Coordinates of C-alpha atoms in Angstrom, one line a residue:
M15 CA 28.6 -10.4 -103.1
V16 CA 26.1 -8.6 -105.3
L17 CA 24.8 -5.2 -105.6
F18 CA 21.5 -4.6 -106.9
S19 CA 18.7 -2.0 -106.9
E20 CA 14.9 -2.3 -106.6
G21 CA 12.2 0.5 -107.3
Q22 CA 9.9 1.5 -109.9
D23 CA 10.8 1.5 -113.7
N24 CA 10.9 5.1 -114.2
Y25 CA 13.4 7.3 -115.9
N26 CA 14.7 10.8 -115.9
G27 CA 13.8 11.4 -119.6
K28 CA 17.5 12.3 -120.5
T29 CA 20.0 10.7 -122.5
T30 CA 23.6 10.8 -120.8
S31 CA 26.6 10.9 -123.1
Y32 CA 30.5 10.7 -122.7
N33 CA 32.7 11.8 -125.2
G34 CA 30.0 12.4 -127.8
K35 CA 28.6 8.9 -127.5
A36 CA 25.1 8.2 -126.2
L37 CA 25.0 6.0 -123.1
G38 CA 21.3 5.7 -122.8
R39 CA 18.7 6.4 -120.2
F40 CA 19.3 5.6 -116.5
P41 CA 16.4 4.8 -114.1
L42 CA 16.0 6.3 -110.8
F43 CA 15.9 3.6 -108.0
D44 CA 14.3 4.1 -104.7
N45 CA 16.2 1.2 -102.9
V46 CA 19.7 0.0 -103.0
R47 CA 20.8 -3.3 -101.3
V48 CA 24.2 -5.2 -101.0
C49 CA 23.8 -8.9 -100.2
L50 CA 25.9 -12.0 -99.9
V51 CA 25.0 -14.6 -102.7
N52 CA 24.0 -18.1 -101.5
A53 CA 25.3 -21.2 -103.3
D54 CA 22.0 -21.5 -105.1
G55 CA 22.1 -18.0 -106.5
T56 CA 19.4 -16.6 -104.0
D57 CA 20.1 -13.4 -101.8
G58 CA 22.3 -14.1 -98.8
T59 CA 22.8 -11.9 -95.7
E60 CA 22.1 -8.2 -96.5
L61 CA 25.2 -6.3 -95.7
Y62 CA 23.7 -2.8 -96.8
A63 CA 20.5 -1.2 -97.6
C64 CA 19.6 2.4 -98.5
N65 CA 16.3 4.0 -99.6
F66 CA 18.0 7.3 -100.1
E67 CA 16.7 8.7 -96.9
Y68 CA 18.6 6.3 -94.4
G69 CA 21.2 3.8 -94.9
Y70 CA 21.7 0.6 -93.0
R71 CA 24.6 -1.8 -92.6
M72 CA 25.4 -5.2 -91.2
S73 CA 28.4 -5.3 -88.9
V74 CA 29.8 -8.6 -87.7
Q75 CA 32.6 -8.6 -85.2
N76 CA 34.1 -10.8 -82.5
A77 CA 33.2 -8.5 -79.5
A78 CA 31.8 -8.8 -76.3
P79 CA 29.2 -6.3 -75.2
L80 CA 30.2 -4.6 -71.9
V81 CA 26.6 -3.7 -71.2
G82 CA 23.3 -4.2 -72.9
N83 CA 20.1 -2.2 -71.9
A84 CA 20.1 0.9 -69.6
D85 CA 20.4 0.2 -65.9
R86 CA 21.6 -3.3 -66.0
E87 CA 24.9 -4.5 -64.9
G88 CA 27.1 -6.1 -67.5
A89 CA 30.7 -7.4 -67.9
D90 CA 33.2 -6.1 -65.4
R91 CA 30.4 -4.2 -63.5
W92 CA 29.8 -1.6 -66.4
I93 CA 26.3 -0.3 -66.2
R94 CA 24.4 1.6 -69.0
R95 CA 23.1 4.9 -68.3
G96 CA 20.7 7.0 -70.3
N97 CA 19.2 5.7 -73.6
A98 CA 21.1 2.5 -74.9
Y99 CA 22.2 4.1 -78.1
G100 CA 25.3 2.6 -79.8
T101 CA 27.5 -0.1 -78.7
I102 CA 30.1 -0.3 -76.1
S103 CA 32.0 -3.5 -76.4
A104 CA 35.2 -5.2 -75.6
V105 CA 37.5 -6.5 -78.3
D106 CA 40.4 -8.7 -78.0
A107 CA 43.5 -7.1 -79.3
G108 CA 45.5 -10.2 -79.0
G109 CA 46.4 -12.6 -76.0
G110 CA 43.4 -11.6 -74.1
D111 CA 44.3 -7.9 -74.0
N112 CA 40.8 -6.5 -74.4
V113 CA 40.2 -2.8 -75.7
V114 CA 36.8 -0.9 -75.3
V115 CA 35.2 0.0 -78.5
L116 CA 32.7 2.9 -78.8
D117 CA 30.6 2.6 -81.8
G118 CA 27.2 3.4 -83.4
F119 CA 26.5 6.9 -81.9
G120 CA 25.1 8.8 -84.8
W121 CA 22.4 11.4 -85.2
I122 CA 18.9 11.7 -86.4
G123 CA 16.9 14.9 -86.9
N124 CA 19.7 17.1 -85.7
T125 CA 19.9 15.3 -82.3
T126 CA 22.8 13.3 -81.4
R127 CA 22.4 9.7 -80.1
A128 CA 24.7 9.5 -77.1
G129 CA 25.6 6.5 -75.1
Y130 CA 27.1 6.3 -71.7
A131 CA 28.4 3.5 -69.2
V132 CA 29.7 3.7 -65.6
Q133 CA 31.6 1.6 -63.2
P134 CA 32.8 2.0 -59.6
I135 CA 36.5 2.7 -59.6
G136 CA 36.9 0.6 -56.3
A137 CA 38.0 3.7 -54.2
V138 CA 36.7 6.9 -52.8
T139 CA 38.7 10.1 -52.8
K140 CA 37.3 11.7 -49.7
N141 CA 40.0 13.2 -47.5
C142 CA 42.7 12.3 -50.1
A143 CA 45.8 14.4 -50.5
S144 CA 45.9 13.8 -54.3
V145 CA 44.2 11.7 -56.9
D146 CA 45.8 10.4 -60.2
L147 CA 43.8 9.1 -62.9
A148 CA 44.7 7.9 -66.3
A149 CA 43.3 6.4 -69.6
D150 CA 44.5 5.9 -73.1
I151 CA 41.9 6.9 -75.9
R152 CA 42.3 6.9 -79.5
P153 CA 39.5 9.1 -81.1
P154 CA 37.4 8.4 -84.2
E155 CA 38.6 9.7 -87.4
R156 CA 35.5 11.9 -88.0
F157 CA 32.4 13.1 -86.5
A158 CA 28.8 13.3 -87.7
R159 CA 28.2 16.9 -87.4
D160 CA 29.5 20.2 -86.2
S161 CA 28.3 20.1 -82.5
G162 CA 27.4 18.0 -79.8
C163 CA 30.1 15.1 -80.7
F164 CA 32.4 13.7 -78.5
A165 CA 34.4 10.5 -77.1
R166 CA 35.4 10.9 -73.4
V167 CA 36.4 9.1 -70.3
E168 CA 34.4 10.7 -67.3
V169 CA 34.9 10.6 -63.5
G170 CA 32.2 11.4 -61.1
G171 CA 30.7 10.8 -57.7
D172 CA 27.7 8.4 -56.3
A173 CA 25.0 10.8 -57.6
Y174 CA 26.5 10.6 -61.1
A175 CA 26.9 6.8 -60.9
Q176 CA 23.2 6.4 -59.8
G177 CA 21.8 8.2 -62.9
V178 CA 19.0 9.7 -61.2
Y179 CA 16.5 11.9 -62.9
R180 CA 14.7 14.8 -61.2
P181 CA 11.5 16.0 -62.8
A182 CA 11.0 18.8 -60.6
S183 CA 14.2 20.5 -61.5
G184 CA 14.6 19.2 -64.9
D185 CA 18.1 18.0 -64.0
N186 CA 19.6 14.4 -64.4
W187 CA 22.6 12.6 -63.7
R188 CA 24.3 14.6 -66.4
S189 CA 24.1 17.7 -64.3
E190 CA 25.9 16.0 -61.3
P191 CA 29.6 17.0 -60.6
R192 CA 32.0 15.3 -63.0
I193 CA 35.1 15.6 -65.0
G194 CA 35.2 14.4 -68.6
F195 CA 38.3 14.1 -70.9
G196 CA 38.9 13.0 -74.4
F197 CA 37.9 14.5 -77.8
V198 CA 35.2 16.7 -79.4
V199 CA 34.4 18.0 -82.9
G200 CA 36.0 21.0 -84.1
A201 CA 34.3 23.7 -86.3
G202 CA 34.1 23.4 -90.0
K203 CA 34.0 20.6 -92.6
D204 CA 36.7 19.4 -94.9
A205 CA 36.6 19.6 -98.7
V206 CA 34.2 16.7 -99.0
G207 CA 32.0 17.8 -96.2
Q208 CA 33.3 15.7 -93.3
Y209 CA 33.9 16.7 -89.9
T210 CA 37.4 15.7 -89.4
N211 CA 38.5 18.6 -87.0
V212 CA 39.0 16.6 -83.9
L213 CA 39.9 18.6 -80.8
I214 CA 41.3 17.4 -77.3
S215 CA 38.8 18.6 -74.9
V216 CA 38.3 18.7 -71.1
Q217 CA 34.8 19.1 -69.7
S218 CA 33.6 19.7 -66.1
V219 CA 30.3 20.1 -64.1
A220 CA 31.1 22.2 -61.1
S221 CA 28.2 21.4 -58.9
T222 CA 24.8 19.7 -59.0
G223 CA 22.4 21.3 -61.3
A224 CA 25.2 23.5 -63.0
S225 CA 25.9 23.5 -66.8
A226 CA 29.0 21.8 -68.2
T227 CA 32.1 23.8 -69.2
S228 CA 34.6 22.9 -71.7
T229 CA 38.2 23.8 -72.7
T230 CA 40.0 22.7 -75.8
S231 CA 43.5 22.5 -77.0
D232 CA 44.5 23.9 -80.5
Y233 CA 47.2 21.0 -81.0
V234 CA 46.4 19.3 -84.2
I235 CA 46.1 15.7 -83.3
D236 CA 46.6 12.6 -85.6
T237 CA 43.4 10.7 -85.2
A238 CA 45.1 7.4 -85.9
H239 CA 47.4 7.7 -82.8
W240 CA 46.5 7.0 -79.1
Y241 CA 46.5 9.6 -76.6
R242 CA 47.3 9.2 -72.8
F243 CA 45.3 11.4 -70.5
R244 CA 46.8 11.9 -67.0
V245 CA 44.6 13.8 -64.5
K246 CA 46.0 14.9 -61.2
A247 CA 43.5 16.1 -58.7
K248 CA 44.1 17.7 -55.3
P249 CA 40.8 17.5 -53.5
N250 CA 41.9 19.6 -50.6
G251 CA 43.0 22.5 -53.0
D252 CA 39.9 22.3 -55.2
K253 CA 42.1 22.0 -58.4
F254 CA 43.0 19.5 -61.0
T255 CA 45.4 19.3 -64.0
V256 CA 45.1 17.3 -67.2
K257 CA 48.3 16.4 -69.4
V258 CA 47.9 14.6 -72.6
Y259 CA 50.7 12.6 -74.2
D260 CA 50.9 11.2 -77.8
Q261 CA 51.5 7.4 -77.6
G262 CA 51.7 6.7 -81.2
A263 CA 49.7 4.7 -83.6
A264 CA 50.3 1.2 -81.9
K265 CA 48.0 0.5 -79.0
P266 CA 49.7 1.2 -75.7
L267 CA 50.3 -0.8 -72.7
A268 CA 49.7 0.7 -69.4
A269 CA 53.3 0.0 -68.3
D270 CA 54.4 2.1 -71.5
V271 CA 56.4 5.3 -70.8
D272 CA 54.5 8.4 -71.5
G273 CA 54.9 9.8 -75.0
S274 CA 55.5 13.2 -76.2
L275 CA 53.4 15.9 -74.3
V276 CA 51.0 17.7 -76.6
A277 CA 48.6 19.6 -74.2
T278 CA 48.4 20.7 -70.7
F279 CA 45.1 22.0 -68.9
E280 CA 46.3 23.5 -65.6
D281 CA 44.8 24.8 -62.3
L282 CA 41.2 23.7 -63.2
T283 CA 38.5 24.1 -60.6
L284 CA 37.7 20.7 -59.2
P285 CA 33.9 20.1 -59.1
A286 CA 32.2 19.9 -55.7
F287 CA 31.8 16.0 -55.6
G288 CA 30.8 16.1 -52.0
G289 CA 29.9 12.8 -50.1
E290 CA 32.7 10.3 -50.7
G291 CA 34.3 12.4 -53.6
M292 CA 35.0 10.6 -56.9
T293 CA 33.9 7.1 -56.9
T294 CA 32.9 6.3 -60.6
F295 CA 34.5 5.9 -63.9
G296 CA 32.4 6.5 -67.0
L297 CA 32.4 6.1 -70.8
A298 CA 30.7 8.5 -73.0
G299 CA 30.3 8.8 -76.9
A300 CA 28.0 10.7 -79.3
G301 CA 28.1 11.6 -83.2
F302 CA 30.1 8.8 -84.8
H303 CA 30.0 5.4 -85.9
G304 CA 32.1 2.8 -87.6
F305 CA 32.3 2.1 -91.3
F306 CA 34.5 -0.8 -91.7
G307 CA 33.2 -3.4 -89.3
G308 CA 33.6 -1.5 -86.1
G309 CA 36.6 -3.4 -84.9
L310 CA 40.2 -2.3 -83.9
D311 CA 41.0 -1.4 -87.6
D312 CA 38.0 0.8 -88.1
P313 CA 39.3 4.5 -87.9
N314 CA 35.9 5.7 -87.3
V315 CA 35.2 4.2 -83.9
A316 CA 36.8 5.3 -80.6
L317 CA 38.9 3.1 -78.6
V318 CA 39.5 3.2 -74.9
D319 CA 42.2 1.3 -72.7
N320 CA 44.2 1.4 -69.6
L321 CA 42.0 3.1 -67.0
S322 CA 43.5 3.5 -63.8
V323 CA 43.2 5.5 -60.5
K324 CA 45.6 6.0 -57.5
A325 CA 44.3 7.8 -54.5
L326 CA 46.9 9.1 -52.0
R327 CA 45.6 9.7 -48.5
G328 CA 46.9 12.4 -46.3
G329 CA 48.6 11.3 -43.0
T330 CA 50.9 12.6 -40.2
L331 CA 54.3 11.9 -39.9
L332 CA 56.1 12.1 -36.3
I333 CA 59.9 12.3 -36.2
V334 CA 61.3 11.5 -32.6
R335 CA 64.9 12.5 -32.0

């Protein structure tokens, strides 16, 4: 690998010194590139480039995209919604055990670049007595800014799944009833200006056209750990509860017992899903991207695994004596 720079041969006009010894004058470069070196000494694959306004990097990983462009069905029936920012991929964690990786959701010009995907859950929750949802999520280590950054699993109805945009009202599918649970950026930077304050969060949209409301936990999480979110909804009672468990640093299996309980969100108002109720899972990410290849070992991406849903229908029991 070789690191070199290109640009005008201009100088800052000052002599830099160290311990009283002059080190000479240093040029001001307008472009930096990192490339592999071919056998004949020529430039190989460009791994990184920076023009001091934007930086670019090459990422190569053994991953299968779940979805490509927006509104097209991909692997395992996942469909992109919104603009196709970032990547949502499945990476083999060993033995064919795939993990979803959310990566590449940065921000440009103070605008976050969010990415979304949806999939039918294979059931409807209309007339159900209770609905149990679960997902394991490992958050990104840091976010790109102090607001508008998140990594979530979402649950919505048919209107949420369809991704309809309604110009007359200015609303779109993000304003349809839904529940979201996962992580958001907290306030403040660390000593080197990184947004490493990551919070557990639950978000919901109460009804069509309503604004999203969020609540967070003050529990200090370890971003190297996986967290299990268990959602219990009671459609007939219009309430839902979310419990969050610390599953440790190793990727959990769906059959693993729940870890240490670290946060509970109780008696939240269930959105007015209407129709067939909850029918759709979603993945959502904004404001983060990997720095070390975007794979399972990259702490700057979000990982999702073990999505599940169990709908219990109401019934009548007759006891004849």
